[in-house]
CSV table of C-alpha atoms in Angstrom, one decimal:
chain,number,residue,atom,x,y,z
A,21,UNK,CA,-29.7,1.6,65.3
A,22,UNK,CA,-26.2,3.1,64.8
A,23,UNK,CA,-25.2,4.8,67.9
A,24,UNK,CA,-22.9,8.1,68.2
A,25,UNK,CA,-20.1,8.6,70.6
A,26,UNK,CA,-17.7,11.6,71.3
A,27,UNK,CA,-14.6,9.6,73.1
A,28,UNK,CA,-12.0,11.7,74.6
A,29,UNK,CA,-8.2,11.6,74.0
A,30,UNK,CA,-5.9,12.1,76.7
A,31,UNK,CA,-2.5,13.4,75.6
A,32,UNK,CA,0.1,14.6,77.4
A,33,UNK,CA,0.0,18.3,75.6
A,34,UNK,CA,-3.4,19.1,76.2
A,35,UNK,CA,-4.9,22.0,78.0
A,36,UNK,CA,-8.0,22.3,79.1
A,37,UNK,CA,-10.8,19.9,77.6
A,38,UNK,CA,-9.1,16.8,75.9
A,39,UNK,CA,-9.4,16.7,72.3
A,40,UNK,CA,-12.6,14.3,71.0
A,41,UNK,CA,-12.8,11.3,68.3
A,42,UNK,CA,-16.1,10.6,66.8
A,43,UNK,CA,-17.4,7.0,66.7
A,44,UNK,CA,-20.0,5.0,65.5
A,45,UNK,CA,-21.3,1.7,67.3
A,46,UNK,CA,-23.3,-0.5,64.8
A,47,UNK,CA,-25.0,-2.9,67.7
A,48,UNK,CA,-25.3,-6.5,67.2
A,49,UNK,CA,-26.5,-9.1,69.5
A,50,UNK,CA,-23.2,-10.7,69.9
A,51,UNK,CA,-19.9,-10.4,71.8
A,52,UNK,CA,-17.9,-10.3,68.5
A,53,UNK,CA,-16.5,-7.1,67.7
A,54,UNK,CA,-14.8,-5.8,64.2
A,55,UNK,CA,-13.4,-2.0,64.3
A,56,UNK,CA,-12.4,-0.2,60.7
A,57,UNK,CA,-9.7,2.0,60.6
A,58,UNK,CA,-9.7,4.7,57.8
A,59,UNK,CA,-6.9,5.7,55.3
A,60,UNK,CA,-4.6,8.7,55.7
A,61,UNK,CA,-7.0,11.2,53.8
A,62,UNK,CA,-10.3,9.4,54.5
A,63,UNK,CA,-12.8,9.5,57.2
A,64,UNK,CA,-15.2,6.9,58.8
A,65,UNK,CA,-18.3,7.6,56.5
A,66,UNK,CA,-18.9,6.2,52.6
A,67,UNK,CA,-17.9,2.5,52.5
A,68,UNK,CA,-17.4,2.1,56.1
A,69,UNK,CA,-21.0,2.6,56.9
A,70,UNK,CA,-21.9,-0.3,54.3
A,71,UNK,CA,-19.0,-2.3,55.8
A,72,UNK,CA,-20.6,-1.9,59.3
A,73,UNK,CA,-24.1,-2.6,57.9
A,74,UNK,CA,-22.8,-5.8,56.5
A,75,UNK,CA,-20.8,-6.5,59.5
A,76,UNK,CA,-24.3,-6.4,61.9
A,77,UNK,CA,-25.6,-8.5,59.7
A,78,UNK,CA,-22.7,-11.2,60.0
A,79,UNK,CA,-23.2,-10.9,63.5
A,80,UNK,CA,-20.4,-8.6,64.8
A,81,UNK,CA,-20.9,-5.4,66.4
A,82,UNK,CA,-19.1,-2.7,64.2
A,83,UNK,CA,-17.2,0.3,65.2
A,84,UNK,CA,-16.0,2.9,62.5
A,85,UNK,CA,-14.5,6.3,63.9
A,86,UNK,CA,-12.8,9.4,62.6
A,87,UNK,CA,-8.9,9.9,63.9
A,88,UNK,CA,-8.1,13.5,65.0
A,89,UNK,CA,-8.2,15.8,62.2
A,90,UNK,CA,-10.6,13.9,60.2
A,91,UNK,CA,-13.9,14.2,59.6
A,92,UNK,CA,-15.9,14.9,62.9
A,93,UNK,CA,-13.3,14.4,65.0
A,94,UNK,CA,-11.5,17.6,66.7
A,95,UNK,CA,-7.7,18.5,65.8
A,96,UNK,CA,-5.9,19.4,63.3
A,97,UNK,CA,-5.0,17.1,60.2
A,98,UNK,CA,-1.2,18.0,60.3
A,99,UNK,CA,-1.2,16.7,64.1
A,100,UNK,CA,-2.3,13.5,62.9
A,101,UNK,CA,1.0,11.1,62.8
A,102,UNK,CA,0.7,7.7,62.8
A,103,UNK,CA,1.4,7.6,66.5
A,104,UNK,CA,-1.5,9.9,67.2
A,105,UNK,CA,-3.9,7.7,64.7
A,106,UNK,CA,-2.4,4.5,67.3
A,107,UNK,CA,-3.6,6.5,70.4
A,108,UNK,CA,-7.0,7.4,68.9
A,109,UNK,CA,-7.6,3.7,67.7
A,110,UNK,CA,-6.5,2.2,71.3
A,111,UNK,CA,-8.8,4.8,73.0
A,112,UNK,CA,-11.7,3.9,71.0
A,113,UNK,CA,-11.1,-0.2,71.6
A,114,UNK,CA,-10.5,1.2,75.5
A,115,UNK,CA,-13.8,2.7,75.2
A,116,UNK,CA,-16.2,0.0,73.8
A,117,UNK,CA,-13.6,-2.3,76.1
A,118,UNK,CA,-14.5,-5.6,73.7
A,119,UNK,CA,-12.8,-9.0,75.3
A,120,UNK,CA,-11.5,-9.4,71.6
A,121,UNK,CA,-12.0,-7.7,68.1
A,122,UNK,CA,-11.1,-7.8,64.5
A,123,UNK,CA,-9.3,-4.9,62.6
A,124,UNK,CA,-9.9,-3.7,59.3
A,125,UNK,CA,-7.7,-0.9,57.8
A,126,UNK,CA,-7.6,0.7,54.3
A,127,UNK,CA,-4.6,2.0,53.0
A,128,UNK,CA,-3.1,3.9,55.7
A,129,UNK,CA,-5.5,2.4,58.3
A,130,UNK,CA,-4.0,-1.0,57.2
A,131,UNK,CA,-1.2,0.1,58.6
A,132,UNK,CA,-2.7,1.2,61.9
A,133,UNK,CA,-4.2,-2.0,62.1
A,134,UNK,CA,-1.0,-4.3,61.4
A,135,UNK,CA,1.1,-2.2,64.2
A,136,UNK,CA,-2.1,-1.9,66.4
A,137,UNK,CA,-2.3,-5.7,66.1
A,138,UNK,CA,1.1,-6.4,67.2
A,139,UNK,CA,0.9,-5.1,70.6
A,140,UNK,CA,-2.9,-6.0,71.6
A,141,UNK,CA,-3.4,-9.5,72.4
A,142,UNK,CA,-7.4,-8.8,72.1
A,143,UNK,CA,-7.0,-8.9,68.4
A,144,UNK,CA,-8.1,-11.7,66.6
A,145,UNK,CA,-7.8,-11.2,63.0
A,146,UNK,CA,-6.4,-8.4,60.8
A,147,UNK,CA,-7.8,-7.5,57.1
A,148,UNK,CA,-6.7,-4.5,55.3
A,149,UNK,CA,-7.0,-3.4,52.0
A,150,UNK,CA,-4.3,-1.7,50.0
A,151,UNK,CA,-2.3,-1.5,53.2
A,152,UNK,CA,0.7,0.7,53.4
A,153,UNK,CA,3.5,-1.4,54.4
A,154,UNK,CA,6.7,0.4,53.4
A,155,UNK,CA,8.0,3.9,54.1
A,156,UNK,CA,8.6,3.8,50.3
A,157,UNK,CA,5.0,4.7,49.8
A,158,UNK,CA,5.7,8.2,50.5
A,159,UNK,CA,9.2,8.8,48.9
A,160,UNK,CA,7.2,11.5,46.8
A,161,UNK,CA,6.2,13.5,50.0
A,162,UNK,CA,9.5,12.9,51.4
A,163,UNK,CA,11.0,14.9,48.9
A,164,UNK,CA,8.5,17.7,49.0
A,165,UNK,CA,9.1,18.0,52.8
A,166,UNK,CA,12.8,17.8,52.5
A,167,UNK,CA,12.3,21.2,50.1
A,168,UNK,CA,9.5,22.9,51.6
A,169,UNK,CA,9.0,22.1,54.9
A,170,UNK,CA,5.5,20.3,54.5
A,171,UNK,CA,3.3,19.1,51.8
A,172,UNK,CA,-0.1,20.8,51.2
A,173,UNK,CA,-3.2,19.0,49.7
A,174,UNK,CA,-5.3,20.6,47.2
A,175,UNK,CA,-7.9,19.7,49.9
A,176,UNK,CA,-6.0,22.0,52.3
A,177,UNK,CA,-5.0,19.0,54.8
A,178,UNK,CA,-1.3,19.3,55.3
A,179,UNK,CA,1.5,16.9,56.7
A,180,UNK,CA,4.9,18.0,58.0
A,181,UNK,CA,8.4,16.0,59.2
A,182,UNK,CA,6.5,14.9,62.1
A,183,UNK,CA,4.6,12.7,60.0
A,184,UNK,CA,7.6,11.1,58.2
A,185,UNK,CA,9.5,10.9,61.9
A,186,UNK,CA,6.7,8.8,63.3
A,187,UNK,CA,6.5,7.0,60.4
A,188,UNK,CA,10.2,5.7,60.2
A,189,UNK,CA,9.6,4.7,64.0
A,190,UNK,CA,7.1,2.1,62.9
A,191,UNK,CA,9.0,-0.4,60.8
A,192,UNK,CA,6.9,-3.3,59.1
A,193,UNK,CA,9.9,-5.4,60.6
A,194,UNK,CA,8.2,-4.8,63.9
A,195,UNK,CA,4.8,-6.3,62.5
A,196,UNK,CA,7.0,-9.1,61.2
A,197,UNK,CA,8.5,-10.1,64.8
A,198,UNK,CA,5.0,-9.8,66.4
A,199,UNK,CA,1.9,-10.4,64.5
A,200,UNK,CA,0.5,-14.2,65.4
A,201,UNK,CA,-3.0,-13.9,64.3
A,202,UNK,CA,-4.3,-14.4,60.9
A,203,UNK,CA,-4.1,-11.9,58.2
A,204,UNK,CA,-6.1,-11.1,54.9
A,205,UNK,CA,-4.9,-8.7,52.4
A,206,UNK,CA,-7.1,-7.6,49.4
A,207,UNK,CA,-5.5,-5.3,46.9
A,208,UNK,CA,-6.4,-3.5,43.5
A,209,UNK,CA,-3.9,-4.8,40.5
A,210,UNK,CA,-3.8,-1.5,39.2
A,211,UNK,CA,-3.4,0.7,42.5
A,212,UNK,CA,-1.2,3.8,41.5
A,213,UNK,CA,-1.3,5.2,45.3
A,214,UNK,CA,-0.1,2.0,47.0
A,215,UNK,CA,2.1,-0.4,44.9
A,216,UNK,CA,0.3,-4.1,44.8
A,217,UNK,CA,3.8,-5.4,44.5
A,218,UNK,CA,4.4,-4.5,48.5
A,219,UNK,CA,1.2,-6.4,49.6
A,220,UNK,CA,2.9,-9.5,47.9
A,221,UNK,CA,6.4,-8.9,49.6
A,222,UNK,CA,4.6,-8.1,53.0
A,223,UNK,CA,2.6,-11.5,52.8
A,224,UNK,CA,6.0,-13.6,52.3
A,225,UNK,CA,7.8,-11.8,55.0
A,226,UNK,CA,4.8,-12.6,57.5
A,227,UNK,CA,5.0,-15.8,59.7
A,228,UNK,CA,1.3,-16.3,60.1
A,229,UNK,CA,-1.5,-17.8,57.9
A,230,UNK,CA,-2.0,-15.0,55.5
A,231,UNK,CA,-5.1,-14.7,52.8
A,232,UNK,CA,-3.9,-12.2,49.8
A,233,UNK,CA,-6.3,-11.5,46.8
A,234,UNK,CA,-5.4,-9.6,43.8
A,235,UNK,CA,-8.6,-7.6,42.3
A,236,UNK,CA,-7.9,-7.3,38.7
A,237,UNK,CA,-8.4,-4.2,37.1
A,238,UNK,CA,-9.2,-2.4,40.8
A,239,UNK,CA,-7.6,0.6,41.5
A,240,UNK,CA,-6.9,2.2,44.9
A,241,UNK,CA,-10.5,2.6,45.3
A,242,UNK,CA,-12.3,0.0,44.8
A,243,UNK,CA,-15.6,-0.3,42.4
A,244,UNK,CA,-18.8,-0.9,44.0
A,245,UNK,CA,-18.8,-4.5,42.3
A,246,UNK,CA,-15.4,-4.8,43.9
A,247,UNK,CA,-16.3,-3.4,47.3
A,248,UNK,CA,-19.4,-5.7,47.2
A,249,UNK,CA,-17.1,-9.1,46.3
A,250,UNK,CA,-14.5,-7.7,49.4
A,251,UNK,CA,-17.2,-7.7,51.9
A,252,UNK,CA,-18.4,-11.2,51.0
A,253,UNK,CA,-14.7,-12.4,50.7
A,254,UNK,CA,-14.2,-10.9,53.9
A,255,UNK,CA,-16.5,-12.4,56.1
A,256,UNK,CA,-16.3,-16.0,54.5
A,257,UNK,CA,-12.5,-15.3,55.5
A,258,UNK,CA,-13.5,-14.4,59.1
A,259,UNK,CA,-15.6,-17.2,59.4
A,260,UNK,CA,-12.9,-19.3,58.5
A,261,UNK,CA,-10.0,-17.7,60.7
A,262,UNK,CA,-12.9,-18.1,63.6
A,263,UNK,CA,-12.4,-21.9,63.3
A,264,UNK,CA,-9.1,-21.9,63.4
A,265,UNK,CA,-8.5,-19.5,66.4
A,266,UNK,CA,-11.9,-19.3,68.1
A,267,UNK,CA,-14.6,-17.0,67.0
A,268,UNK,CA,-13.4,-13.6,65.5
């Protein structure tokens, strides 16, 4: 049975009780772990619950969580920069404290996963779906922020200059220089949010084993059939990656 957790995030600016992120642990009788990172304006619900259930069937302890300002976690969305989200991920992995684990990230969660894996020796493999690998993805937001000071989404969420400044502090060059674990990238061929060409460019630059699959006809959000195929391909690949570098 999945178990919900509230994980405190210690910050230098927090007063009173620290903010908490909401996490769900889908338990398996195993020492293998996979942690899922959602996208910029997403949360841990929906497809992440299905991915976690599949992970348990494949023998993995699975964790999904909401970054601050998203879903059931504390905080304001506008404060959820890349640095804040990486701190949330770090707190989650320290809380569950696996000896090793796999990271899976979608879209902006893919960027989180890449940068976290580049600095945490416990990460054994990184899988991503439509990962953000270049700041060009946010050029439209950048021009709006330069003009108006912030971008206001139709749902009321907002990002400001701090989001872009944090993004600029984490170039993909850092990942290329440091990442040494196997990588899988799955990308919809008709994605009009994150350019599929960015994933091909990233794969060419990485100095490690890379699986790159283009899902023809799929956009930034996958159809149910594509999501089912992604899950199968993910765990087939992890079985191979575990054979190459020890069980993932």
